[in-house]
Amino acid sequence: MAVSPATRRLCDTTFPDNDAASALALLDLHAGAECERVHQAAVRLSGGRLGRLRNRLDEAKRNPETVLWFGESPSDVSPDTHAFGVEFINSFLDKHPA
């Protein structure tokens, strides 16, 4: 599925100039339910790192709800709790690649 203009802008602001095109190419390979939301959540969770983006997209194939929950701002938790959860899942996934 084509990457939306909003997701392209998010990539431009998240990734260094030399990695933005590669990030868009990775996103273009991912299709499925809630594709645009998953794309944007994965970009947010990546922290501007292509390896993390690849891992988040792999996780989204198995369990898109997890990526969406951590990549979007849930309304039932405080911003600090959400930030802690995002950082925790990023460090956990970085140590345990799929």
PDB file of N, CA and C in Angstrom:
ATOM      1  N   MET A   1       0.849  -1.184   0.000  1.00  0.00           N
ATOM      2  CA  MET A   1       0.000   0.000   0.000  1.00  0.00           C
ATOM      3  C   MET A   1       0.887   1.237   0.000  1.00  0.00           C
ATOM      4  N   ALA A   2       0.479   2.236  -0.731  1.00  0.00           N
ATOM      5  CA  ALA A   2       1.251   3.466  -0.804  1.00  0.00           C
ATOM      6  C   ALA A   2       1.260   4.169   0.549  1.00  0.00           C
ATOM      7  N   VAL A   3       2.359   4.805   0.822  1.00  0.00           N
ATOM      8  CA  VAL A   3       2.515   5.537   2.078  1.00  0.00           C
ATOM      9  C   VAL A   3       1.784   6.874   1.943  1.00  0.00           C
ATOM     10  N   SER A   4       0.999   7.212   2.941  1.00  0.00           N
ATOM     11  CA  SER A   4       0.200   8.443   2.895  1.00  0.00           C
ATOM     12  C   SER A   4       1.089   9.683   3.005  1.00  0.00           C
ATOM     13  N   PRO A   5       0.602  10.823   2.517  1.00  0.00           N
ATOM     14  CA  PRO A   5       1.357  12.069   2.659  1.00  0.00           C
ATOM     15  C   PRO A   5       1.662  12.411   4.123  1.00  0.00           C
ATOM     16  N   ALA A   6       0.713  12.151   5.024  1.00  0.00           N
ATOM     17  CA  ALA A   6       0.955  12.444   6.445  1.00  0.00           C
ATOM     18  C   ALA A   6       2.091  11.586   6.994  1.00  0.00           C
ATOM     19  N   THR A   7       2.146  10.331   6.579  1.00  0.00           N
ATOM     20  CA  THR A   7       3.221   9.453   7.043  1.00  0.00           C
ATOM     21  C   THR A   7       4.549   9.879   6.434  1.00  0.00           C
ATOM     22  N   ARG A   8       4.540  10.324   5.192  1.00  0.00           N
ATOM     23  CA  ARG A   8       5.768  10.832   4.561  1.00  0.00           C
ATOM     24  C   ARG A   8       6.321  12.028   5.354  1.00  0.00           C
ATOM     25  N   ARG A   9       5.421  12.930   5.747  1.00  0.00           N
ATOM     26  CA  ARG A   9       5.872  14.089   6.530  1.00  0.00           C
ATOM     27  C   ARG A   9       6.444  13.643   7.878  1.00  0.00           C
ATOM     28  N   LEU A  10       5.802  12.651   8.494  1.00  0.00           N
ATOM     29  CA  LEU A  10       6.289  12.132   9.768  1.00  0.00           C
ATOM     30  C   LEU A  10       7.684  11.519   9.598  1.00  0.00           C
ATOM     31  N   CYS A  11       7.904  10.797   8.511  1.00  0.00           N
ATOM     32  CA  CYS A  11       9.229  10.227   8.240  1.00  0.00           C
ATOM     33  C   CYS A  11      10.267  11.331   8.056  1.00  0.00           C
ATOM     34  N   ASP A  12       9.880  12.378   7.334  1.00  0.00           N
ATOM     35  CA  ASP A  12      10.808  13.487   7.093  1.00  0.00           C
ATOM     36  C   ASP A  12      11.242  14.157   8.391  1.00  0.00           C
ATOM     37  N   THR A  13      10.339  14.206   9.374  1.00  0.00           N
ATOM     38  CA  THR A  13      10.695  14.850  10.640  1.00  0.00           C
ATOM     39  C   THR A  13      11.332  13.881  11.637  1.00  0.00           C
ATOM     40  N   THR A  14      11.196  12.573  11.414  1.00  0.00           N
ATOM     41  CA  THR A  14      11.702  11.575  12.363  1.00  0.00           C
ATOM     42  C   THR A  14      13.073  11.047  11.987  1.00  0.00           C
ATOM     43  N   PHE A  15      13.301  10.834  10.701  1.00  0.00           N
ATOM     44  CA  PHE A  15      14.548  10.219  10.251  1.00  0.00           C
ATOM     45  C   PHE A  15      15.505  11.259   9.689  1.00  0.00           C
ATOM     46  N   PRO A  16      16.809  11.000   9.823  1.00  0.00           N
ATOM     47  CA  PRO A  16      17.779  11.877   9.154  1.00  0.00           C
ATOM     48  C   PRO A  16      17.530  11.848   7.641  1.00  0.00           C
ATOM     49  N   ASP A  17      17.927  12.906   6.961  1.00  0.00           N
ATOM     50  CA  ASP A  17      17.677  13.011   5.516  1.00  0.00           C
ATOM     51  C   ASP A  17      18.122  11.781   4.743  1.00  0.00           C
ATOM     52  N   ASN A  18      19.270  11.233   5.089  1.00  0.00           N
ATOM     53  CA  ASN A  18      19.796  10.095   4.338  1.00  0.00           C
ATOM     54  C   ASN A  18      19.037   8.798   4.626  1.00  0.00           C
ATOM     55  N   ASP A  19      18.219   8.737   5.673  1.00  0.00           N
ATOM     56  CA  ASP A  19      17.460   7.522   6.006  1.00  0.00           C
ATOM     57  C   ASP A  19      15.971   7.616   5.679  1.00  0.00           C
ATOM     58  N   ALA A  20      15.463   8.797   5.413  1.00  0.00           N
ATOM     59  CA  ALA A  20      14.027   8.967   5.186  1.00  0.00           C
ATOM     60  C   ALA A  20      13.545   8.157   3.983  1.00  0.00           C
ATOM     61  N   ALA A  21      14.305   8.143   2.897  1.00  0.00           N
ATOM     62  CA  ALA A  21      13.892   7.374   1.708  1.00  0.00           C
ATOM     63  C   ALA A  21      13.869   5.881   2.017  1.00  0.00           C
ATOM     64  N   SER A  22      14.844   5.393   2.774  1.00  0.00           N
ATOM     65  CA  SER A  22      14.869   3.974   3.147  1.00  0.00           C
ATOM     66  C   SER A  22      13.694   3.635   4.053  1.00  0.00           C
ATOM     67  N   ALA A  23      13.354   4.533   4.952  1.00  0.00           N
ATOM     68  CA  ALA A  23      12.203   4.315   5.838  1.00  0.00           C
ATOM     69  C   ALA A  23      10.918   4.218   5.023  1.00  0.00           C
ATOM     70  N   LEU A  24      10.762   5.095   4.059  1.00  0.00           N
ATOM     71  CA  LEU A  24       9.571   5.053   3.214  1.00  0.00           C
ATOM     72  C   LEU A  24       9.503   3.760   2.411  1.00  0.00           C
ATOM     73  N   ALA A  25      10.651   3.269   1.959  1.00  0.00           N
ATOM     74  CA  ALA A  25      10.683   2.007   1.218  1.00  0.00           C
ATOM     75  C   ALA A  25      10.251   0.849   2.110  1.00  0.00           C
ATOM     76  N   LEU A  26      10.699   0.844   3.367  1.00  0.00           N
ATOM     77  CA  LEU A  26      10.268  -0.199   4.313  1.00  0.00           C
ATOM     78  C   LEU A  26       8.763  -0.131   4.555  1.00  0.00           C
ATOM     79  N   LEU A  27       8.258   1.063   4.752  1.00  0.00           N
ATOM     80  CA  LEU A  27       6.827   1.234   5.002  1.00  0.00           C
ATOM     81  C   LEU A  27       6.005   0.791   3.792  1.00  0.00           C
ATOM     82  N   ASP A  28       6.519   1.054   2.616  1.00  0.00           N
ATOM     83  CA  ASP A  28       5.794   0.706   1.396  1.00  0.00           C
ATOM     84  C   ASP A  28       5.608  -0.805   1.258  1.00  0.00           C
ATOM     85  N   LEU A  29       6.475  -1.590   1.896  1.00  0.00           N
ATOM     86  CA  LEU A  29       6.381  -3.047   1.844  1.00  0.00           C
ATOM     87  C   LEU A  29       5.330  -3.605   2.793  1.00  0.00           C
ATOM     88  N   HIS A  30       4.930  -2.801   3.775  1.00  0.00           N
ATOM     89  CA  HIS A  30       3.974  -3.268   4.787  1.00  0.00           C
ATOM     90  C   HIS A  30       2.549  -2.916   4.374  1.00  0.00           C
ATOM     91  N   ALA A  31       1.713  -3.924   4.310  1.00  0.00           N
ATOM     92  CA  ALA A  31       0.292  -3.714   4.029  1.00  0.00           C
ATOM     93  C   ALA A  31      -0.503  -4.498   5.055  1.00  0.00           C
ATOM     94  N   GLY A  32      -1.729  -4.161   5.214  1.00  0.00           N
ATOM     95  CA  GLY A  32      -2.577  -4.879   6.155  1.00  0.00           C
ATOM     96  C   GLY A  32      -3.622  -3.968   6.747  1.00  0.00           C
ATOM     97  N   ALA A  33      -4.326  -4.519   7.711  1.00  0.00           N
ATOM     98  CA  ALA A  33      -5.373  -3.754   8.383  1.00  0.00           C
ATOM     99  C   ALA A  33      -4.769  -2.546   9.094  1.00  0.00           C
ATOM    100  N   GLU A  34      -5.490  -1.456   9.063  1.00  0.00           N
ATOM    101  CA  GLU A  34      -5.060  -0.236   9.759  1.00  0.00           C
ATOM    102  C   GLU A  34      -3.669   0.203   9.305  1.00  0.00           C
ATOM    103  N   CYS A  35      -3.393   0.053   8.014  1.00  0.00           N
ATOM    104  CA  CYS A  35      -2.045   0.272   7.484  1.00  0.00           C
ATOM    105  C   CYS A  35      -1.478   1.651   7.830  1.00  0.00           C
ATOM    106  N   GLU A  36      -2.229   2.706   7.589  1.00  0.00           N
ATOM    107  CA  GLU A  36      -1.702   4.048   7.860  1.00  0.00           C
ATOM    108  C   GLU A  36      -1.415   4.241   9.342  1.00  0.00           C
ATOM    109  N   ARG A  37      -2.300   3.771  10.199  1.00  0.00           N
ATOM    110  CA  ARG A  37      -2.066   3.893  11.646  1.00  0.00           C
ATOM    111  C   ARG A  37      -0.833   3.095  12.058  1.00  0.00           C
ATOM    112  N   VAL A  38      -0.686   1.898  11.529  1.00  0.00           N
ATOM    113  CA  VAL A  38       0.481   1.070  11.852  1.00  0.00           C
ATOM    114  C   VAL A  38       1.754   1.749  11.357  1.00  0.00           C
ATOM    115  N   HIS A  39       1.726   2.280  10.133  1.00  0.00           N
ATOM    116  CA  HIS A  39       2.897   2.988   9.602  1.00  0.00           C
ATOM    117  C   HIS A  39       3.321   4.109  10.553  1.00  0.00           C
ATOM    118  N   GLN A  40       2.367   4.931  10.935  1.00  0.00           N
ATOM    119  CA  GLN A  40       2.700   6.077  11.781  1.00  0.00           C
ATOM    120  C   GLN A  40       3.152   5.645  13.167  1.00  0.00           C
ATOM    121  N   ALA A  41       2.518   4.632  13.732  1.00  0.00           N
ATOM    122  CA  ALA A  41       2.933   4.137  15.044  1.00  0.00           C
ATOM    123  C   ALA A  41       4.337   3.570  14.979  1.00  0.00           C
ATOM    124  N   ALA A  42       4.643   2.809  13.936  1.00  0.00           N
ATOM    125  CA  ALA A  42       5.983   2.224  13.793  1.00  0.00           C
ATOM    126  C   ALA A  42       7.040   3.308  13.644  1.00  0.00           C
ATOM    127  N   VAL A  43       6.733   4.344  12.892  1.00  0.00           N
ATOM    128  CA  VAL A  43       7.684   5.457  12.734  1.00  0.00           C
ATOM    129  C   VAL A  43       7.926   6.130  14.077  1.00  0.00           C
ATOM    130  N   ARG A  44       6.859   6.386  14.833  1.00  0.00           N
ATOM    131  CA  ARG A  44       7.028   7.025  16.150  1.00  0.00           C
ATOM    132  C   ARG A  44       7.877   6.159  17.075  1.00  0.00           C
ATOM    133  N   LEU A  45       7.631   4.861  17.053  1.00  0.00           N
ATOM    134  CA  LEU A  45       8.373   3.948  17.931  1.00  0.00           C
ATOM    135  C   LEU A  45       9.810   3.754  17.489  1.00  0.00           C
ATOM    136  N   SER A  46      10.108   4.047  16.251  1.00  0.00           N
ATOM    137  CA  SER A  46      11.458   3.803  15.724  1.00  0.00           C
ATOM    138  C   SER A  46      12.508   4.749  16.293  1.00  0.00           C
ATOM    139  N   GLY A  47      12.089   5.912  16.710  1.00  0.00           N
ATOM    140  CA  GLY A  47      13.059   6.885  17.196  1.00  0.00           C
ATOM    141  C   GLY A  47      14.038   7.324  16.115  1.00  0.00           C
ATOM    142  N   GLY A  48      13.635   7.203  14.849  1.00  0.00           N
ATOM    143  CA  GLY A  48      14.506   7.623  13.754  1.00  0.00           C
ATOM    144  C   GLY A  48      15.575   6.610  13.393  1.00  0.00           C
ATOM    145  N   ARG A  49      15.406   5.374  13.842  1.00  0.00           N
ATOM    146  CA  ARG A  49      16.397   4.322  13.552  1.00  0.00           C
ATOM    147  C   ARG A  49      15.764   3.265  12.655  1.00  0.00           C
ATOM    148  N   LEU A  50      16.401   3.005  11.524  1.00  0.00           N
ATOM    149  CA  LEU A  50      15.843   2.073  10.540  1.00  0.00           C
ATOM    150  C   LEU A  50      15.695   0.660  11.093  1.00  0.00           C
ATOM    151  N   GLY A  51      16.641   0.206  11.882  1.00  0.00           N
ATOM    152  CA  GLY A  51      16.549  -1.130  12.467  1.00  0.00           C
ATOM    153  C   GLY A  51      15.332  -1.266  13.359  1.00  0.00           C
ATOM    154  N   ARG A  52      15.068  -0.251  14.135  1.00  0.00           N
ATOM    155  CA  ARG A  52      13.870  -0.270  14.988  1.00  0.00           C
ATOM    156  C   ARG A  52      12.601  -0.251  14.148  1.00  0.00           C
ATOM    157  N   LEU A  53      12.599   0.544  13.086  1.00  0.00           N
ATOM    158  CA  LEU A  53      11.426   0.592  12.216  1.00  0.00           C
ATOM    159  C   LEU A  53      11.163  -0.796  11.632  1.00  0.00           C
ATOM    160  N   ARG A  54      12.194  -1.454  11.168  1.00  0.00           N
ATOM    161  CA  ARG A  54      12.052  -2.802  10.610  1.00  0.00           C
ATOM    162  C   ARG A  54      11.479  -3.757  11.660  1.00  0.00           C
ATOM    163  N   ASN A  55      11.998  -3.688  12.883  1.00  0.00           N
ATOM    164  CA  ASN A  55      11.495  -4.550  13.964  1.00  0.00           C
ATOM    165  C   ASN A  55      10.036  -4.260  14.298  1.00  0.00           C
ATOM    166  N   ARG A  56       9.660  -2.986  14.323  1.00  0.00           N
ATOM    167  CA  ARG A  56       8.288  -2.629  14.658  1.00  0.00           C
ATOM    168  C   ARG A  56       7.318  -3.098  13.572  1.00  0.00           C
ATOM    169  N   LEU A  57       7.744  -3.016  12.318  1.00  0.00           N
ATOM    170  CA  LEU A  57       6.899  -3.496  11.229  1.00  0.00           C
ATOM    171  C   LEU A  57       6.774  -5.017  11.263  1.00  0.00           C
ATOM    172  N   ASP A  58       7.853  -5.705  11.624  1.00  0.00           N
ATOM    173  CA  ASP A  58       7.770  -7.163  11.790  1.00  0.00           C
ATOM    174  C   ASP A  58       6.800  -7.519  12.906  1.00  0.00           C
ATOM    175  N   GLU A  59       6.873  -6.778  14.006  1.00  0.00           N
ATOM    176  CA  GLU A  59       5.956  -7.018  15.124  1.00  0.00           C
ATOM    177  C   GLU A  59       4.511  -6.731  14.703  1.00  0.00           C
ATOM    178  N   ALA A  60       4.329  -5.703  13.881  1.00  0.00           N
ATOM    179  CA  ALA A  60       2.978  -5.345  13.436  1.00  0.00           C
ATOM    180  C   ALA A  60       2.347  -6.452  12.591  1.00  0.00           C
ATOM    181  N   LYS A  61       3.164  -7.230  11.906  1.00  0.00           N
ATOM    182  CA  LYS A  61       2.622  -8.364  11.141  1.00  0.00           C
ATOM    183  C   LYS A  61       2.042  -9.407  12.088  1.00  0.00           C
ATOM    184  N   ARG A  62       2.712  -9.606  13.221  1.00  0.00           N
ATOM    185  CA  ARG A  62       2.259 -10.603  14.200  1.00  0.00           C
ATOM    186  C   ARG A  62       1.168 -10.062  15.112  1.00  0.00           C
ATOM    187  N   ASN A  63       1.332  -8.821  15.542  1.00  0.00           N
ATOM    188  CA  ASN A  63       0.437  -8.271  16.552  1.00  0.00           C
ATOM    189  C   ASN A  63       0.295  -6.755  16.362  1.00  0.00           C
ATOM    190  N   PRO A  64      -0.515  -6.333  15.403  1.00  0.00           N
ATOM    191  CA  PRO A  64      -0.631  -4.897  15.143  1.00  0.00           C
ATOM    192  C   PRO A  64      -1.178  -4.106  16.327  1.00  0.00           C
ATOM    193  N   GLU A  65      -1.987  -4.738  17.170  1.00  0.00           N
ATOM    194  CA  GLU A  65      -2.561  -4.018  18.309  1.00  0.00           C
ATOM    195  C   GLU A  65      -1.484  -3.515  19.268  1.00  0.00           C
ATOM    196  N   THR A  66      -0.433  -4.305  19.455  1.00  0.00           N
ATOM    197  CA  THR A  66       0.659  -3.892  20.348  1.00  0.00           C
ATOM    198  C   THR A  66       1.349  -2.659  19.797  1.00  0.00           C
ATOM    199  N   VAL A  67       1.670  -2.681  18.518  1.00  0.00           N
ATOM    200  CA  VAL A  67       2.343  -1.536  17.899  1.00  0.00           C
ATOM    201  C   VAL A  67       1.446  -0.309  17.952  1.00  0.00           C
ATOM    202  N   LEU A  68       0.173  -0.492  17.690  1.00  0.00           N
ATOM    203  CA  LEU A  68      -0.742   0.650  17.745  1.00  0.00           C
ATOM    204  C   LEU A  68      -0.868   1.194  19.160  1.00  0.00           C
ATOM    205  N   TRP A  69      -0.953   0.312  20.150  1.00  0.00           N
ATOM    206  CA  TRP A  69      -1.112   0.792  21.522  1.00  0.00           C
ATOM    207  C   TRP A  69       0.105   1.601  21.963  1.00  0.00           C
ATOM    208  N   PHE A  70       1.296   1.065  21.708  1.00  0.00           N
ATOM    209  CA  PHE A  70       2.492   1.777  22.154  1.00  0.00           C
ATOM    210  C   PHE A  70       2.829   2.966  21.254  1.00  0.00           C
ATOM    211  N   GLY A  71       2.438   2.916  19.986  1.00  0.00           N
ATOM    212  CA  GLY A  71       2.786   3.983  19.059  1.00  0.00           C
ATOM    213  C   GLY A  71       1.812   5.139  19.027  1.00  0.00           C
ATOM    214  N   GLU A  72       0.625   4.907  19.563  1.00  0.00           N
ATOM    215  CA  GLU A  72      -0.361   5.985  19.647  1.00  0.00           C
ATOM    216  C   GLU A  72      -0.510   6.365  21.115  1.00  0.00           C
ATOM    217  N   SER A  73      -1.095   7.489  21.359  1.00  0.00           N
ATOM    218  CA  SER A  73      -1.269   7.933  22.742  1.00  0.00           C
ATOM    219  C   SER A  73      -2.574   7.378  23.293  1.00  0.00           C
ATOM    220  N   PRO A  74      -2.509   6.356  24.111  1.00  0.00           N
ATOM    221  CA  PRO A  74      -3.745   5.841  24.679  1.00  0.00           C
ATOM    222  C   PRO A  74      -4.356   6.856  25.648  1.00  0.00           C
ATOM    223  N   SER A  75      -5.661   6.885  25.680  1.00  0.00           N
ATOM    224  CA  SER A  75      -6.328   7.877  26.520  1.00  0.00           C
ATOM    225  C   SER A  75      -6.503   7.420  27.963  1.00  0.00           C
ATOM    226  N   ASP A  76      -6.246   6.134  28.226  1.00  0.00           N
ATOM    227  CA  ASP A  76      -6.501   5.630  29.569  1.00  0.00           C
ATOM    228  C   ASP A  76      -5.269   5.598  30.472  1.00  0.00           C
ATOM    229  N   VAL A  77      -4.175   6.198  30.029  1.00  0.00           N
ATOM    230  CA  VAL A  77      -2.972   6.255  30.871  1.00  0.00           C
ATOM    231  C   VAL A  77      -2.400   7.668  30.827  1.00  0.00           C
ATOM    232  N   SER A  78      -1.582   7.980  31.815  1.00  0.00           N
ATOM    233  CA  SER A  78      -0.951   9.290  31.838  1.00  0.00           C
ATOM    234  C   SER A  78       0.148   9.351  30.774  1.00  0.00           C
ATOM    235  N   PRO A  79       0.523  10.541  30.339  1.00  0.00           N
ATOM    236  CA  PRO A  79       1.612  10.664  29.370  1.00  0.00           C
ATOM    237  C   PRO A  79       2.917  10.049  29.889  1.00  0.00           C
ATOM    238  N   ASP A  80       3.185  10.173  31.190  1.00  0.00           N
ATOM    239  CA  ASP A  80       4.415   9.588  31.743  1.00  0.00           C
ATOM    240  C   ASP A  80       4.382   8.066  31.671  1.00  0.00           C
ATOM    241  N   THR A  81       3.239   7.476  31.968  1.00  0.00           N
ATOM    242  CA  THR A  81       3.100   6.025  31.886  1.00  0.00           C
ATOM    243  C   THR A  81       3.267   5.559  30.449  1.00  0.00           C
ATOM    244  N   HIS A  82       2.667   6.275  29.522  1.00  0.00           N
ATOM    245  CA  HIS A  82       2.797   5.926  28.118  1.00  0.00           C
ATOM    246  C   HIS A  82       4.249   6.036  27.674  1.00  0.00           C
ATOM    247  N   ALA A  83       4.930   7.113  28.041  1.00  0.00           N
ATOM    248  CA  ALA A  83       6.339   7.287  27.668  1.00  0.00           C
ATOM    249  C   ALA A  83       7.189   6.156  28.237  1.00  0.00           C
ATOM    250  N   PHE A  84       6.932   5.770  29.479  1.00  0.00           N
ATOM    251  CA  PHE A  84       7.656   4.657  30.081  1.00  0.00           C
ATOM    252  C   PHE A  84       7.419   3.374  29.290  1.00  0.00           C
ATOM    253  N   GLY A  85       6.172   3.105  28.918  1.00  0.00           N
ATOM    254  CA  GLY A  85       5.848   1.897  28.162  1.00  0.00           C
ATOM    255  C   GLY A  85       6.542   1.860  26.809  1.00  0.00           C
ATOM    256  N   VAL A  86       6.559   2.993  26.119  1.00  0.00           N
ATOM    257  CA  VAL A  86       7.236   3.061  24.821  1.00  0.00           C
ATOM    258  C   VAL A  86       8.721   2.791  24.991  1.00  0.00           C
ATOM    259  N   GLU A  87       9.342   3.438  25.946  1.00  0.00           N
ATOM    260  CA  GLU A  87      10.782   3.242  26.168  1.00  0.00           C
ATOM    261  C   GLU A  87      11.073   1.802  26.578  1.00  0.00           C
ATOM    262  N   PHE A  88      10.231   1.235  27.416  1.00  0.00           N
ATOM    263  CA  PHE A  88      10.420  -0.151  27.846  1.00  0.00           C
ATOM    264  C   PHE A  88      10.342  -1.101  26.660  1.00  0.00           C
ATOM    265  N   ILE A  89       9.309  -0.964  25.845  1.00  0.00           N
ATOM    266  CA  ILE A  89       9.146  -1.891  24.726  1.00  0.00           C
ATOM    267  C   ILE A  89      10.267  -1.706  23.707  1.00  0.00           C
ATOM    268  N   ASN A  90      10.715  -0.467  23.489  1.00  0.00           N
ATOM    269  CA  ASN A  90      11.832  -0.245  22.572  1.00  0.00           C
ATOM    270  C   ASN A  90      13.093  -0.922  23.080  1.00  0.00           C
ATOM    271  N   SER A  91      13.408  -0.774  24.361  1.00  0.00           N
ATOM    272  CA  SER A  91      14.628  -1.406  24.883  1.00  0.00           C
ATOM    273  C   SER A  91      14.499  -2.914  24.899  1.00  0.00           C
ATOM    274  N   PHE A  92      13.313  -3.424  25.209  1.00  0.00           N
ATOM    275  CA  PHE A  92      13.108  -4.859  25.219  1.00  0.00           C
ATOM    276  C   PHE A  92      13.271  -5.447  23.819  1.00  0.00           C
ATOM    277  N   LEU A  93      12.648  -4.828  22.828  1.00  0.00           N
ATOM    278  CA  LEU A  93      12.735  -5.330  21.474  1.00  0.00           C
ATOM    279  C   LEU A  93      14.141  -5.190  20.889  1.00  0.00           C
ATOM    280  N   ASP A  94      14.854  -4.131  21.279  1.00  0.00           N
ATOM    281  CA  ASP A  94      16.230  -3.976  20.800  1.00  0.00           C
ATOM    282  C   ASP A  94      17.131  -5.092  21.324  1.00  0.00           C
ATOM    283  N   LYS A  95      16.853  -5.599  22.532  1.00  0.00           N
ATOM    284  CA  LYS A  95      17.660  -6.653  23.139  1.00  0.00           C
ATOM    285  C   LYS A  95      17.226  -8.033  22.682  1.00  0.00           C
ATOM    286  N   HIS A  96      16.000  -8.153  22.185  1.00  0.00           N
ATOM    287  CA  HIS A  96      15.450  -9.445  21.779  1.00  0.00           C
ATOM    288  C   HIS A  96      14.917  -9.361  20.349  1.00  0.00           C
ATOM    289  N   PRO A  97      15.839  -9.252  19.371  1.00  0.00           N
ATOM    290  CA  PRO A  97      15.364  -9.139  17.987  1.00  0.00           C
ATOM    291  C   PRO A  97      14.589 -10.357  17.551  1.00  0.00           C
ATOM    292  N   ALA A  98      13.635 -10.120  16.690  1.00  0.00           N
ATOM    293  CA  ALA A  98      12.780 -11.209  16.191  1.00  0.00           C
ATOM    294  C   ALA A  98      13.533 -12.121  15.255  1.00  0.00           C
TER     295      ALA A  98
END
